[in-house]
């Protein structure tokens, strides 16, 4: 049994969406944790810097208090407030009323050491209230070095953390995907093996049926042959679909200017016996003949799938109209239709929404793939239980 | 407008009168000038509200414990006698005293 080495495993859109959501959630969660850690680290660094500056500020406060004491004792002689080039200061009374300040200052009593507007401030309560000052604030300018250092460290840390997270996420995602990929791999392998094994018997049956001279047959045998013909064509279609999917990218394309009307005639003729067997009327209407630069096998595959679906998902005594109009092929049927919410998912591989007829859910996936290759526009409209209309425009 | 100004001036002079007659007159005779007491109060009570409250309490109920002056001062001059001025008069006098020696607006 031959197994192709190429793995055509693909993840369906909904599965990809789920994976994207998980990845986004993972990243978002990671970013929140990193941000939380960054904020904590920033606050810790700020606190460390404040504590480092605290002794300097305490020293300056001590010096200011000495000068305030001197001023208090000699207030009748001088009223010049003590100033310094190193620090700014402010004094407040016990009712938090500002007595004097070298720069505009607001008294905050919830913290004794804080950073505000680029100034590091220390609030002290001296034992004696010189000049009535119960609260003495001494402020020095923050040089911002700690901030630059912390910012740089955080940037490096965040970059490394995100990179590690990304790698872990990628490994986890691959682990999560493995069972799904294995399942799809298995399905692909099965299809490839089946396709290979079907090749010879299907070709033999179809060729031999075509070679039978039907005029020489009696009515009963002819009926049986027609049934075999229908069965063989169904198998042949499935076989071709599977071949296209498994070997799609290896098929040599022969694009040429094709008479679309003629091709439609051939395909409608081909499916007539299948339609008759399902008691479905199949007709072709050519409003405007047209040509298309395309590979004939691929256009046949596209049309075959549309007609085959229209017959397969039809009602007893239903109809299938194939219409060729200006730059458009329309396949309309009076079949079981499809729910609006399922129309978007129809072109996904293995998508099936009914069990009234057999199939792998590959047909419209192939149609979409060919349409994408030749930039054809596919539109599907349907009313559940009433009709479906598939249009291919170029 | 002139009447209001004159009224304010009159009230101020009346307040100043209470302070000068009942406080300053006696303190002038002491070797420690009256502003030294003010700065003692300021050193201990800080705000205008707290200083005035402490002074009023001391004037109405003077004691060694509630005095802001040191032991040496108290042993030399003793504790002041209780004031017989009314509450309102004392408050008026204290307002003048505060406005005379307050720190607010004087620092440069």
PDB file of N, CA and C in Angstrom, chain A residues 194-238:
ATOM      1  N   UNK A 194      -6.829   4.775  -0.123  1.00  0.00           N
ATOM      2  CA  UNK A 194      -8.063   4.346  -0.787  1.00  0.00           C
ATOM      3  C   UNK A 194      -8.033   4.751  -2.256  1.00  0.00           C
ATOM      4  N   UNK A 195      -7.640   5.996  -2.503  1.00  0.00           N
ATOM      5  CA  UNK A 195      -7.583   6.530  -3.867  1.00  0.00           C
ATOM      6  C   UNK A 195      -6.699   5.656  -4.744  1.00  0.00           C
ATOM      7  N   UNK A 196      -5.562   5.347  -4.186  1.00  0.00           N
ATOM      8  CA  UNK A 196      -4.602   4.552  -4.964  1.00  0.00           C
ATOM      9  C   UNK A 196      -5.185   3.175  -5.305  1.00  0.00           C
ATOM     10  N   UNK A 197      -5.829   2.564  -4.310  1.00  0.00           N
ATOM     11  CA  UNK A 197      -6.370   1.213  -4.509  1.00  0.00           C
ATOM     12  C   UNK A 197      -7.578   1.220  -5.445  1.00  0.00           C
ATOM     13  N   UNK A 198      -8.285   2.382  -5.501  1.00  0.00           N
ATOM     14  CA  UNK A 198      -9.494   2.463  -6.340  1.00  0.00           C
ATOM     15  C   UNK A 198      -9.194   2.683  -7.818  1.00  0.00           C
ATOM     16  N   UNK A 199      -8.038   3.191  -8.084  1.00  0.00           N
ATOM     17  CA  UNK A 199      -7.694   3.625  -9.442  1.00  0.00           C
ATOM     18  C   UNK A 199      -8.003   2.590 -10.524  1.00  0.00           C
ATOM     19  N   UNK A 200      -7.417   1.447 -10.436  1.00  0.00           N
ATOM     20  CA  UNK A 200      -7.548   0.435 -11.479  1.00  0.00           C
ATOM     21  C   UNK A 200      -8.979  -0.103 -11.608  1.00  0.00           C
ATOM     22  N   UNK A 201      -9.604  -0.573 -10.506  1.00  0.00           N
ATOM     23  CA  UNK A 201     -10.975  -1.117 -10.678  1.00  0.00           C
ATOM     24  C   UNK A 201     -11.966  -0.096 -11.221  1.00  0.00           C
ATOM     25  N   UNK A 202     -11.901   1.159 -10.765  1.00  0.00           N
ATOM     26  CA  UNK A 202     -12.859   2.175 -11.243  1.00  0.00           C
ATOM     27  C   UNK A 202     -12.670   2.419 -12.734  1.00  0.00           C
ATOM     28  N   UNK A 203     -11.432   2.557 -13.147  1.00  0.00           N
ATOM     29  CA  UNK A 203     -11.163   2.791 -14.571  1.00  0.00           C
ATOM     30  C   UNK A 203     -11.672   1.624 -15.410  1.00  0.00           C
ATOM     31  N   UNK A 204     -11.464   0.411 -14.933  1.00  0.00           N
ATOM     32  CA  UNK A 204     -11.900  -0.779 -15.672  1.00  0.00           C
ATOM     33  C   UNK A 204     -13.420  -0.795 -15.825  1.00  0.00           C
ATOM     34  N   UNK A 205     -14.115  -0.542 -14.716  1.00  0.00           N
ATOM     35  CA  UNK A 205     -15.590  -0.571 -14.765  1.00  0.00           C
ATOM     36  C   UNK A 205     -16.116   0.482 -15.737  1.00  0.00           C
ATOM     37  N   UNK A 206     -15.663   1.730 -15.562  1.00  0.00           N
ATOM     38  CA  UNK A 206     -16.175   2.826 -16.411  1.00  0.00           C
ATOM     39  C   UNK A 206     -15.875   2.570 -17.878  1.00  0.00           C
ATOM     40  N   UNK A 207     -14.664   2.141 -18.195  1.00  0.00           N
ATOM     41  CA  UNK A 207     -14.280   1.913 -19.589  1.00  0.00           C
ATOM     42  C   UNK A 207     -15.114   0.783 -20.197  1.00  0.00           C
ATOM     43  N   UNK A 208     -15.284  -0.289 -19.440  1.00  0.00           N
ATOM     44  CA  UNK A 208     -16.018  -1.424 -19.978  1.00  0.00           C
ATOM     45  C   UNK A 208     -17.501  -1.130 -20.179  1.00  0.00           C
ATOM     46  N   UNK A 209     -18.069  -0.365 -19.284  1.00  0.00           N
ATOM     47  CA  UNK A 209     -19.489   0.010 -19.463  1.00  0.00           C
ATOM     48  C   UNK A 209     -19.649   0.825 -20.739  1.00  0.00           C
ATOM     49  N   UNK A 210     -18.726   1.756 -20.957  1.00  0.00           N
ATOM     50  CA  UNK A 210     -18.794   2.597 -22.158  1.00  0.00           C
ATOM     51  C   UNK A 210     -18.650   1.746 -23.428  1.00  0.00           C
ATOM     52  N   UNK A 211     -17.930   0.628 -23.306  1.00  0.00           N
ATOM     53  CA  UNK A 211     -17.686  -0.216 -24.485  1.00  0.00           C
ATOM     54  C   UNK A 211     -18.873  -1.135 -24.813  1.00  0.00           C
ATOM     55  N   UNK A 212     -19.771  -1.303 -23.891  1.00  0.00           N
ATOM     56  CA  UNK A 212     -20.913  -2.209 -24.131  1.00  0.00           C
ATOM     57  C   UNK A 212     -21.819  -1.614 -25.211  1.00  0.00           C
ATOM     58  N   UNK A 213     -22.209  -2.424 -26.158  1.00  0.00           N
ATOM     59  CA  UNK A 213     -23.141  -1.976 -27.208  1.00  0.00           C
ATOM     60  C   UNK A 213     -24.550  -2.139 -26.683  1.00  0.00           C
ATOM     61  N   UNK A 214     -25.164  -1.048 -26.336  1.00  0.00           N
ATOM     62  CA  UNK A 214     -26.448  -1.078 -25.619  1.00  0.00           C
ATOM     63  C   UNK A 214     -27.624  -1.490 -26.504  1.00  0.00           C
ATOM     64  N   UNK A 215     -27.481  -1.265 -27.808  1.00  0.00           N
ATOM     65  CA  UNK A 215     -28.599  -1.606 -28.711  1.00  0.00           C
ATOM     66  C   UNK A 215     -28.862  -3.107 -28.733  1.00  0.00           C
ATOM     67  N   UNK A 216     -27.823  -3.874 -28.488  1.00  0.00           N
ATOM     68  CA  UNK A 216     -27.965  -5.331 -28.545  1.00  0.00           C
ATOM     69  C   UNK A 216     -28.557  -5.919 -27.255  1.00  0.00           C
ATOM     70  N   UNK A 217     -28.708  -5.067 -26.257  1.00  0.00           N
ATOM     71  CA  UNK A 217     -29.168  -5.577 -24.961  1.00  0.00           C
ATOM     72  C   UNK A 217     -30.683  -5.547 -24.853  1.00  0.00           C
ATOM     73  N   UNK A 218     -31.234  -6.520 -24.117  1.00  0.00           N
ATOM     74  CA  UNK A 218     -32.682  -6.486 -23.864  1.00  0.00           C
ATOM     75  C   UNK A 218     -32.964  -5.457 -22.766  1.00  0.00           C
ATOM     76  N   UNK A 219     -34.238  -5.094 -22.647  1.00  0.00           N
ATOM     77  CA  UNK A 219     -34.631  -3.989 -21.747  1.00  0.00           C
ATOM     78  C   UNK A 219     -34.173  -4.205 -20.306  1.00  0.00           C
ATOM     79  N   UNK A 220     -34.335  -5.449 -19.831  1.00  0.00           N
ATOM     80  CA  UNK A 220     -33.997  -5.732 -18.425  1.00  0.00           C
ATOM     81  C   UNK A 220     -32.488  -5.575 -18.180  1.00  0.00           C
ATOM     82  N   UNK A 221     -31.679  -6.127 -19.125  1.00  0.00           N
ATOM     83  CA  UNK A 221     -30.213  -6.007 -18.977  1.00  0.00           C
ATOM     84  C   UNK A 221     -29.779  -4.545 -19.090  1.00  0.00           C
ATOM     85  N   UNK A 222     -30.423  -3.800 -20.034  1.00  0.00           N
ATOM     86  CA  UNK A 222     -30.095  -2.378 -20.223  1.00  0.00           C
ATOM     87  C   UNK A 222     -30.327  -1.577 -18.920  1.00  0.00           C
ATOM     88  N   UNK A 223     -31.459  -1.931 -18.250  1.00  0.00           N
ATOM     89  CA  UNK A 223     -31.787  -1.264 -16.990  1.00  0.00           C
ATOM     90  C   UNK A 223     -30.678  -1.514 -15.949  1.00  0.00           C
ATOM     91  N   UNK A 224     -30.231  -2.788 -15.933  1.00  0.00           N
ATOM     92  CA  UNK A 224     -29.184  -3.150 -14.965  1.00  0.00           C
ATOM     93  C   UNK A 224     -27.865  -2.443 -15.304  1.00  0.00           C
ATOM     94  N   UNK A 225     -27.577  -2.406 -16.607  1.00  0.00           N
ATOM     95  CA  UNK A 225     -26.340  -1.733 -17.040  1.00  0.00           C
ATOM     96  C   UNK A 225     -26.363  -0.260 -16.665  1.00  0.00           C
ATOM     97  N   UNK A 226     -27.564   0.370 -16.861  1.00  0.00           N
ATOM     98  CA  UNK A 226     -27.691   1.802 -16.515  1.00  0.00           C
ATOM     99  C   UNK A 226     -27.411   2.015 -15.030  1.00  0.00           C
ATOM    100  N   UNK A 227     -27.910   1.077 -14.203  1.00  0.00           N
ATOM    101  CA  UNK A 227     -27.668   1.195 -12.754  1.00  0.00           C
ATOM    102  C   UNK A 227     -26.169   1.079 -12.457  1.00  0.00           C
ATOM    103  N   UNK A 228     -25.542   0.124 -13.170  1.00  0.00           N
ATOM    104  CA  UNK A 228     -24.087  -0.052 -12.970  1.00  0.00           C
ATOM    105  C   UNK A 228     -23.358   1.221 -13.421  1.00  0.00           C
ATOM    106  N   UNK A 229     -23.856   1.797 -14.556  1.00  0.00           N
ATOM    107  CA  UNK A 229     -23.274   3.025 -15.084  1.00  0.00           C
ATOM    108  C   UNK A 229     -23.344   4.160 -14.051  1.00  0.00           C
ATOM    109  N   UNK A 230     -24.544   4.303 -13.450  1.00  0.00           N
ATOM    110  CA  UNK A 230     -24.728   5.353 -12.436  1.00  0.00           C
ATOM    111  C   UNK A 230     -23.784   5.125 -11.249  1.00  0.00           C
ATOM    112  N   UNK A 231     -23.753   3.879 -10.789  1.00  0.00           N
ATOM    113  CA  UNK A 231     -22.890   3.533  -9.660  1.00  0.00           C
ATOM    114  C   UNK A 231     -21.427   3.795  -9.976  1.00  0.00           C
ATOM    115  N   UNK A 232     -21.025   3.363 -11.186  1.00  0.00           N
ATOM    116  CA  UNK A 232     -19.630   3.533 -11.586  1.00  0.00           C
ATOM    117  C   UNK A 232     -19.256   5.013 -11.672  1.00  0.00           C
ATOM    118  N   UNK A 233     -20.205   5.824 -12.216  1.00  0.00           N
ATOM    119  CA  UNK A 233     -19.928   7.266 -12.337  1.00  0.00           C
ATOM    120  C   UNK A 233     -19.822   7.928 -10.958  1.00  0.00           C
ATOM    121  N   UNK A 234     -20.678   7.458 -10.036  1.00  0.00           N
ATOM    122  CA  UNK A 234     -20.608   8.018  -8.672  1.00  0.00           C
ATOM    123  C   UNK A 234     -19.250   7.715  -8.056  1.00  0.00           C
ATOM    124  N   UNK A 235     -18.844   6.440  -8.208  1.00  0.00           N
ATOM    125  CA  UNK A 235     -17.528   6.062  -7.650  1.00  0.00           C
ATOM    126  C   UNK A 235     -16.425   6.857  -8.353  1.00  0.00           C
ATOM    127  N   UNK A 236     -16.573   6.972  -9.679  1.00  0.00           N
ATOM    128  CA  UNK A 236     -15.569   7.695 -10.453  1.00  0.00           C
ATOM    129  C   UNK A 236     -15.435   9.150  -9.983  1.00  0.00           C
ATOM    130  N   UNK A 237     -16.615   9.780  -9.708  1.00  0.00           N
ATOM    131  CA  UNK A 237     -16.588  11.177  -9.221  1.00  0.00           C
ATOM    132  C   UNK A 237     -15.870  11.290  -7.886  1.00  0.00           C
ATOM    133  N   UNK A 238     -16.227  10.366  -6.993  1.00  0.00           N
ATOM    134  CA  UNK A 238     -15.583  10.389  -5.671  1.00  0.00           C
ATOM    135  C   UNK A 238     -14.084  10.182  -5.843  1.00  0.00           C
TER     136      UNK A 238
END
